[in-house]
JSON list of C-alpha atoms in Angstrom, two decimals:
[
{"chain": "A", "resi": 1, "resn": "MET", "atom": "CA", "xyz": [0.00, 0.00, 0.00]},
{"chain": "A", "resi": 2, "resn": "PRO", "atom": "CA", "xyz": [1.40, 3.44, -0.91]},
{"chain": "A", "resi": 3, "resn": "ASP", "atom": "CA", "xyz": [2.42, 5.81, 1.86]},
{"chain": "A", "resi": 4, "resn": "LEU", "atom": "CA", "xyz": [0.00, 8.77, 1.77]},
{"chain": "A", "resi": 5, "resn": "ALA", "atom": "CA", "xyz": [1.32, 10.57, 4.88]},
{"chain": "A", "resi": 6, "resn": "LEU", "atom": "CA", "xyz": [0.67, 14.29, 4.62]},
{"chain": "A", "resi": 7, "resn": "LYS", "atom": "CA", "xyz": [3.90, 15.10, 6.45]},
{"chain": "A", "resi": 8, "resn": "LYS", "atom": "CA", "xyz": [5.81, 13.85, 3.40]},
{"chain": "A", "resi": 9, "resn": "VAL", "atom": "CA", "xyz": [4.08, 16.27, 1.03]},
{"chain": "A", "resi": 10, "resn": "THR", "atom": "CA", "xyz": [6.64, 18.66, -0.44]},
{"chain": "A", "resi": 11, "resn": "TRP", "atom": "CA", "xyz": [6.43, 22.44, -0.36]},
{"chain": "A", "resi": 12, "resn": "ARG", "atom": "CA", "xyz": [5.78, 22.43, -4.12]},
{"chain": "A", "resi": 13, "resn": "GLU", "atom": "CA", "xyz": [2.77, 20.19, -3.71]},
{"chain": "A", "resi": 14, "resn": "TRP", "atom": "CA", "xyz": [1.42, 22.26, -0.80]},
{"chain": "A", "resi": 15, "resn": "LEU", "atom": "CA", "xyz": [1.89, 25.41, -2.85]},
{"chain": "A", "resi": 16, "resn": "GLY", "atom": "CA", "xyz": [0.04, 23.82, -5.78]},
{"chain": "A", "resi": 17, "resn": "PHE", "atom": "CA", "xyz": [-2.79, 22.88, -3.44]},
{"chain": "A", "resi": 18, "resn": "ALA", "atom": "CA", "xyz": [-2.86, 26.39, -1.93]},
{"chain": "A", "resi": 19, "resn": "ALA", "atom": "CA", "xyz": [-3.05, 27.86, -5.43]},
{"chain": "A", "resi": 20, "resn": "GLY", "atom": "CA", "xyz": [-5.97, 25.53, -6.13]},
{"chain": "A", "resi": 21, "resn": "LEU", "atom": "CA", "xyz": [-7.74, 26.69, -2.97]},
{"chain": "A", "resi": 22, "resn": "LEU", "atom": "CA", "xyz": [-7.16, 30.30, -3.96]},
{"chain": "A", "resi": 23, "resn": "ALA", "atom": "CA", "xyz": [-8.72, 29.48, -7.33]},
{"chain": "A", "resi": 24, "resn": "LEU", "atom": "CA", "xyz": [-11.77, 28.06, -5.55]},
{"chain": "A", "resi": 25, "resn": "VAL", "atom": "CA", "xyz": [-12.10, 31.22, -3.47]},
{"chain": "A", "resi": 26, "resn": "ALA", "atom": "CA", "xyz": [-11.85, 33.29, -6.65]},
{"chain": "A", "resi": 27, "resn": "LEU", "atom": "CA", "xyz": [-14.98, 31.53, -7.96]},
{"chain": "A", "resi": 28, "resn": "PHE", "atom": "CA", "xyz": [-17.09, 33.46, -5.46]},
{"chain": "A", "resi": 29, "resn": "LEU", "atom": "CA", "xyz": [-15.46, 36.88, -5.74]},
{"chain": "A", "resi": 30, "resn": "PRO", "atom": "CA", "xyz": [-16.44, 39.56, -8.27]},
{"chain": "A", "resi": 31, "resn": "TRP", "atom": "CA", "xyz": [-15.31, 38.39, -11.68]},
{"chain": "A", "resi": 32, "resn": "THR", "atom": "CA", "xyz": [-16.88, 40.95, -13.99]},
{"chain": "A", "resi": 33, "resn": "LYS", "atom": "CA", "xyz": [-18.18, 44.38, -13.05]},
{"chain": "A", "resi": 34, "resn": "LEU", "atom": "CA", "xyz": [-19.83, 47.25, -14.85]},
{"chain": "A", "resi": 35, "resn": "THR", "atom": "CA", "xyz": [-18.48, 50.75, -14.34]},
{"chain": "A", "resi": 36, "resn": "ALA", "atom": "CA", "xyz": [-19.30, 54.14, -15.82]},
{"chain": "A", "resi": 37, "resn": "SER", "atom": "CA", "xyz": [-17.28, 57.29, -16.26]},
{"chain": "A", "resi": 38, "resn": "ARG", "atom": "CA", "xyz": [-20.31, 59.58, -16.09]},
{"chain": "A", "resi": 39, "resn": "PRO", "atom": "CA", "xyz": [-21.58, 60.22, -12.53]},
{"chain": "A", "resi": 40, "resn": "GLU", "atom": "CA", "xyz": [-25.28, 59.97, -13.42]},
{"chain": "A", "resi": 41, "resn": "ILE", "atom": "CA", "xyz": [-24.77, 56.55, -15.03]},
{"chain": "A", "resi": 42, "resn": "GLU", "atom": "CA", "xyz": [-22.63, 55.44, -12.08]},
{"chain": "A", "resi": 43, "resn": "ASP", "atom": "CA", "xyz": [-25.51, 56.43, -9.77]},
{"chain": "A", "resi": 44, "resn": "VAL", "atom": "CA", "xyz": [-27.87, 54.29, -11.84]},
{"chain": "A", "resi": 45, "resn": "LEU", "atom": "CA", "xyz": [-25.46, 51.36, -11.64]},
{"chain": "A", "resi": 46, "resn": "THR", "atom": "CA", "xyz": [-25.19, 51.66, -7.85]},
{"chain": "A", "resi": 47, "resn": "SER", "atom": "CA", "xyz": [-28.99, 51.67, -7.54]},
{"chain": "A", "resi": 48, "resn": "LEU", "atom": "CA", "xyz": [-29.28, 48.39, -9.46]},
{"chain": "A", "resi": 49, "resn": "PRO", "atom": "CA", "xyz": [-29.14, 45.03, -7.67]},
{"chain": "A", "resi": 50, "resn": "ALA", "atom": "CA", "xyz": [-25.55, 43.88, -7.11]},
{"chain": "A", "resi": 51, "resn": "ASN", "atom": "CA", "xyz": [-26.07, 40.77, -9.28]},
{"chain": "A", "resi": 52, "resn": "ASP", "atom": "CA", "xyz": [-26.87, 42.99, -12.28]},
{"chain": "A", "resi": 53, "resn": "VAL", "atom": "CA", "xyz": [-23.66, 45.00, -11.95]},
{"chain": "A", "resi": 54, "resn": "THR", "atom": "CA", "xyz": [-21.17, 42.46, -10.61]},
{"chain": "A", "resi": 55, "resn": "ARG", "atom": "CA", "xyz": [-20.86, 38.80, -11.60]},
{"chain": "A", "resi": 56, "resn": "ASP", "atom": "CA", "xyz": [-18.94, 36.01, -9.95]},
{"chain": "A", "resi": 57, "resn": "ALA", "atom": "CA", "xyz": [-17.29, 33.27, -11.99]},
{"chain": "A", "resi": 58, "resn": "TRP", "atom": "CA", "xyz": [-20.39, 31.08, -11.85]},
{"chain": "A", "resi": 59, "resn": "HIS", "atom": "CA", "xyz": [-22.42, 33.75, -13.65]},
{"chain": "A", "resi": 60, "resn": "ALA", "atom": "CA", "xyz": [-19.64, 34.97, -15.95]},
{"chain": "A", "resi": 61, "resn": "GLY", "atom": "CA", "xyz": [-19.65, 31.83, -18.10]},
{"chain": "A", "resi": 62, "resn": "PHE", "atom": "CA", "xyz": [-17.65, 28.71, -18.85]},
{"chain": "A", "resi": 63, "resn": "LEU", "atom": "CA", "xyz": [-14.39, 30.58, -19.52]},
{"chain": "A", "resi": 64, "resn": "ALA", "atom": "CA", "xyz": [-14.59, 31.95, -16.00]},
{"chain": "A", "resi": 65, "resn": "TRP", "atom": "CA", "xyz": [-15.24, 28.90, -13.82]},
{"chain": "A", "resi": 66, "resn": "ALA", "atom": "CA", "xyz": [-13.73, 26.02, -15.85]},
{"chain": "A", "resi": 67, "resn": "PRO", "atom": "CA", "xyz": [-10.09, 27.19, -15.71]},
{"chain": "A", "resi": 68, "resn": "LEU", "atom": "CA", "xyz": [-10.29, 27.44, -11.95]},
{"chain": "A", "resi": 69, "resn": "PHE", "atom": "CA", "xyz": [-11.15, 23.77, -11.68]},
{"chain": "A", "resi": 70, "resn": "LEU", "atom": "CA", "xyz": [-8.14, 23.02, -13.90]},
{"chain": "A", "resi": 71, "resn": "VAL", "atom": "CA", "xyz": [-6.06, 24.72, -11.22]},
{"chain": "A", "resi": 72, "resn": "PHE", "atom": "CA", "xyz": [-7.77, 23.16, -8.20]},
{"chain": "A", "resi": 73, "resn": "LEU", "atom": "CA", "xyz": [-8.10, 19.51, -9.23]},
{"chain": "A", "resi": 74, "resn": "PRO", "atom": "CA", "xyz": [-4.42, 18.90, -10.10]},
{"chain": "A", "resi": 75, "resn": "GLY", "atom": "CA", "xyz": [-3.42, 20.73, -6.90]},
{"chain": "A", "resi": 76, "resn": "LEU", "atom": "CA", "xyz": [-5.58, 18.34, -4.92]},
{"chain": "A", "resi": 77, "resn": "ALA", "atom": "CA", "xyz": [-4.22, 15.34, -6.83]},
{"chain": "A", "resi": 78, "resn": "VAL", "atom": "CA", "xyz": [-0.58, 16.20, -6.17]},
{"chain": "A", "resi": 79, "resn": "VAL", "atom": "CA", "xyz": [-1.21, 16.55, -2.44]},
{"chain": "A", "resi": 80, "resn": "LEU", "atom": "CA", "xyz": [-3.04, 13.23, -2.30]},
{"chain": "A", "resi": 81, "resn": "PHE", "atom": "CA", "xyz": [-0.91, 11.20, -4.71]},
{"chain": "A", "resi": 82, "resn": "GLY", "atom": "CA", "xyz": [2.32, 13.17, -5.19]},
{"chain": "A", "resi": 83, "resn": "ARG", "atom": "CA", "xyz": [4.29, 10.93, -2.84]},
{"chain": "A", "resi": 84, "resn": "VAL", "atom": "CA", "xyz": [3.21, 7.73, -4.59]},
{"chain": "A", "resi": 85, "resn": "ASP", "atom": "CA", "xyz": [6.28, 6.92, -6.66]},
{"chain": "A", "resi": 86, "resn": "ALA", "atom": "CA", "xyz": [4.42, 4.98, -9.34]},
{"chain": "A", "resi": 87, "resn": "VAL", "atom": "CA", "xyz": [1.98, 7.86, -9.88]},
{"chain": "A", "resi": 88, "resn": "ARG", "atom": "CA", "xyz": [4.81, 10.41, -10.08]},
{"chain": "A", "resi": 89, "resn": "ARG", "atom": "CA", "xyz": [6.70, 8.31, -12.61]},
{"chain": "A", "resi": 90, "resn": "ALA", "atom": "CA", "xyz": [3.50, 7.80, -14.59]},
{"chain": "A", "resi": 91, "resn": "GLY", "atom": "CA", "xyz": [3.39, 11.54, -15.18]},
{"chain": "A", "resi": 92, "resn": "LEU", "atom": "CA", "xyz": [1.44, 13.30, -12.41]},
{"chain": "A", "resi": 93, "resn": "PRO", "atom": "CA", "xyz": [3.73, 16.38, -12.50]},
{"chain": "A", "resi": 94, "resn": "HIS", "atom": "CA", "xyz": [3.35, 16.55, -16.29]},
{"chain": "A", "resi": 95, "resn": "LEU", "atom": "CA", "xyz": [-0.43, 16.23, -16.01]},
{"chain": "A", "resi": 96, "resn": "TRP", "atom": "CA", "xyz": [-0.42, 18.99, -13.42]},
{"chain": "A", "resi": 97, "resn": "LEU", "atom": "CA", "xyz": [1.63, 21.27, -15.69]},
{"chain": "A", "resi": 98, "resn": "MET", "atom": "CA", "xyz": [-0.51, 20.61, -18.77]},
{"chain": "A", "resi": 99, "resn": "ALA", "atom": "CA", "xyz": [-3.76, 21.19, -16.85]},
{"chain": "A", "resi": 100, "resn": "VAL", "atom": "CA", "xyz": [-2.52, 24.51, -15.51]},
{"chain": "A", "resi": 101, "resn": "ILE", "atom": "CA", "xyz": [-1.26, 25.61, -18.93]},
{"chain": "A", "resi": 102, "resn": "GLY", "atom": "CA", "xyz": [-4.70, 24.76, -20.29]},
{"chain": "A", "resi": 103, "resn": "ALA", "atom": "CA", "xyz": [-6.25, 26.81, -17.49]},
{"chain": "A", "resi": 104, "resn": "LEU", "atom": "CA", "xyz": [-4.03, 29.76, -18.34]},
{"chain": "A", "resi": 105, "resn": "LEU", "atom": "CA", "xyz": [-4.98, 29.55, -22.01]},
{"chain": "A", "resi": 106, "resn": "LEU", "atom": "CA", "xyz": [-8.68, 29.43, -21.14]},
{"chain": "A", "resi": 107, "resn": "MET", "atom": "CA", "xyz": [-8.23, 32.42, -18.81]},
{"chain": "A", "resi": 108, "resn": "VAL", "atom": "CA", "xyz": [-6.55, 34.45, -21.54]},
{"chain": "A", "resi": 109, "resn": "LEU", "atom": "CA", "xyz": [-9.35, 33.52, -23.92]},
{"chain": "A", "resi": 110, "resn": "GLY", "atom": "CA", "xyz": [-11.92, 34.49, -21.29]},
{"chain": "A", "resi": 111, "resn": "TRP", "atom": "CA", "xyz": [-10.18, 37.79, -20.72]},
{"chain": "A", "resi": 112, "resn": "THR", "atom": "CA", "xyz": [-10.13, 38.64, -24.43]},
{"chain": "A", "resi": 113, "resn": "THR", "atom": "CA", "xyz": [-13.79, 37.69, -24.85]},
{"chain": "A", "resi": 114, "resn": "LEU", "atom": "CA", "xyz": [-14.89, 39.47, -21.68]},
{"chain": "A", "resi": 115, "resn": "ASP", "atom": "CA", "xyz": [-17.69, 41.43, -23.32]},
{"chain": "A", "resi": 116, "resn": "TRP", "atom": "CA", "xyz": [-19.19, 38.33, -24.96]},
{"chain": "A", "resi": 117, "resn": "GLN", "atom": "CA", "xyz": [-21.01, 37.64, -21.70]},
{"chain": "A", "resi": 118, "resn": "PHE", "atom": "CA", "xyz": [-23.48, 40.22, -22.93]},
{"chain": "A", "resi": 119, "resn": "ASP", "atom": "CA", "xyz": [-25.38, 40.11, -26.20]},
{"chain": "A", "resi": 120, "resn": "ALA", "atom": "CA", "xyz": [-24.88, 42.68, -28.97]},
{"chain": "A", "resi": 121, "resn": "ASP", "atom": "CA", "xyz": [-27.89, 44.76, -27.89]},
{"chain": "A", "resi": 122, "resn": "GLN", "atom": "CA", "xyz": [-26.62, 45.03, -24.32]},
{"chain": "A", "resi": 123, "resn": "ARG", "atom": "CA", "xyz": [-23.12, 45.94, -25.52]},
{"chain": "A", "resi": 124, "resn": "GLY", "atom": "CA", "xyz": [-24.64, 48.63, -27.73]},
{"chain": "A", "resi": 125, "resn": "ILE", "atom": "CA", "xyz": [-26.59, 50.09, -24.82]},
{"chain": "A", "resi": 126, "resn": "PHE", "atom": "CA", "xyz": [-23.48, 49.96, -22.63]},
{"chain": "A", "resi": 127, "resn": "SER", "atom": "CA", "xyz": [-21.44, 51.72, -25.29]},
{"chain": "A", "resi": 128, "resn": "ALA", "atom": "CA", "xyz": [-24.04, 54.46, -25.79]},
{"chain": "A", "resi": 129, "resn": "ALA", "atom": "CA", "xyz": [-24.36, 55.02, -22.04]},
{"chain": "A", "resi": 130, "resn": "GLY", "atom": "CA", "xyz": [-20.62, 54.98, -21.41]},
{"chain": "A", "resi": 131, "resn": "VAL", "atom": "CA", "xyz": [-20.73, 51.79, -19.35]},
{"chain": "A", "resi": 132, "resn": "GLU", "atom": "CA", "xyz": [-17.52, 49.75, -19.38]},
{"chain": "A", "resi": 133, "resn": "ILE", "atom": "CA", "xyz": [-17.24, 46.03, -18.74]},
{"chain": "A", "resi": 134, "resn": "GLY", "atom": "CA", "xyz": [-14.35, 45.58, -16.34]},
{"chain": "A", "resi": 135, "resn": "VAL", "atom": "CA", "xyz": [-12.64, 42.81, -14.44]},
{"chain": "A", "resi": 136, "resn": "GLY", "atom": "CA", "xyz": [-13.04, 42.14, -10.76]},
{"chain": "A", "resi": 137, "resn": "LEU", "atom": "CA", "xyz": [-10.76, 40.90, -8.02]},
{"chain": "A", "resi": 138, "resn": "GLY", "atom": "CA", "xyz": [-11.71, 37.26, -8.61]},
{"chain": "A", "resi": 139, "resn": "ARG", "atom": "CA", "xyz": [-10.30, 37.28, -12.13]},
{"chain": "A", "resi": 140, "resn": "TYR", "atom": "CA", "xyz": [-6.97, 38.66, -10.89]},
{"chain": "A", "resi": 141, "resn": "LEU", "atom": "CA", "xyz": [-6.77, 36.16, -8.02]},
{"chain": "A", "resi": 142, "resn": "GLY", "atom": "CA", "xyz": [-7.68, 33.29, -10.34]},
{"chain": "A", "resi": 143, "resn": "LEU", "atom": "CA", "xyz": [-4.94, 34.32, -12.74]},
{"chain": "A", "resi": 144, "resn": "ALA", "atom": "CA", "xyz": [-2.43, 34.66, -9.90]},
{"chain": "A", "resi": 145, "resn": "ALA", "atom": "CA", "xyz": [-3.35, 31.19, -8.62]},
{"chain": "A", "resi": 146, "resn": "ALA", "atom": "CA", "xyz": [-2.87, 29.71, -12.10]},
{"chain": "A", "resi": 147, "resn": "VAL", "atom": "CA", "xyz": [0.50, 31.39, -12.59]},
{"chain": "A", "resi": 148, "resn": "VAL", "atom": "CA", "xyz": [1.77, 30.21, -9.18]},
{"chain": "A", "resi": 149, "resn": "SER", "atom": "CA", "xyz": [0.53, 26.70, -9.87]},
{"chain": "A", "resi": 150, "resn": "ALA", "atom": "CA", "xyz": [2.17, 26.69, -13.32]},
{"chain": "A", "resi": 151, "resn": "VAL", "atom": "CA", "xyz": [5.53, 27.81, -11.94]},
{"chain": "A", "resi": 152, "resn": "VAL", "atom": "CA", "xyz": [5.45, 25.22, -9.16]},
{"chain": "A", "resi": 153, "resn": "ALA", "atom": "CA", "xyz": [4.31, 22.49, -11.56]},
{"chain": "A", "resi": 154, "resn": "PHE", "atom": "CA", "xyz": [7.19, 23.37, -13.89]},
{"chain": "A", "resi": 155, "resn": "LEU", "atom": "CA", "xyz": [9.63, 23.08, -10.97]},
{"chain": "A", "resi": 156, "resn": "ASP", "atom": "CA", "xyz": [8.11, 19.72, -10.04]},
{"chain": "A", "resi": 157, "resn": "VAL", "atom": "CA", "xyz": [8.51, 18.42, -13.61]},
{"chain": "A", "resi": 158, "resn": "ARG", "atom": "CA", "xyz": [12.15, 19.54, -13.58]},
{"chain": "A", "resi": 159, "resn": "LEU", "atom": "CA", "xyz": [12.71, 17.73, -10.28]},
{"chain": "A", "resi": 160, "resn": "LEU", "atom": "CA", "xyz": [11.11, 14.56, -11.65]},
{"chain": "A", "resi": 161, "resn": "ARG", "atom": "CA", "xyz": [13.41, 14.71, -14.69]},
{"chain": "A", "resi": 162, "resn": "ALA", "atom": "CA", "xyz": [16.43, 15.08, -12.39]},
{"chain": "A", "resi": 163, "resn": "GLU", "atom": "CA", "xyz": [15.24, 12.17, -10.25]},
{"chain": "A", "resi": 164, "resn": "THR", "atom": "CA", "xyz": [14.78, 10.02, -13.37]},
{"chain": "A", "resi": 165, "resn": "ARG", "atom": "CA", "xyz": [18.31, 10.83, -14.58]},
{"chain": "A", "resi": 166, "resn": "THR", "atom": "CA", "xyz": [19.87, 9.85, -11.25]},
{"chain": "A", "resi": 167, "resn": "ARG", "atom": "CA", "xyz": [18.05, 6.48, -11.30]},
{"chain": "A", "resi": 168, "resn": "ARG", "atom": "CA", "xyz": [19.61, 5.52, -14.61]}
]
């Protein structure tokens, strides 16, 4: 039976898990928010219900919440199975790195298609009224979590390659 003792989990694996937890927290923070440069429009926005002006990742679409799970799930897997030698040699660090790179690509795509959450009529009204579609704290934290996880996963892959070379 493999040894799954949590005291043997490396700092890289804990950091990957922490990044995954940060990504989960980011799901519930403001992801997209509407702002206006004109004071009268800003007053109208503040009088609207918060859900109409600010969206969390769940309401911002697939490109908001899906990448965060690609950060969390590998982080959880490396904490649970990272010390199992057979799983590491089978490619867990590589899987972790590829999942996080995929998450980063989806986040970049979500960032570039930010205004697609709204249909063309809504975007036209926003443009005429001077309302801008902006990013919230959740999007920044999700991106930070993915970058940290990617760096740590890269370091873990490098360590695995070094371990494999020394075994030969």
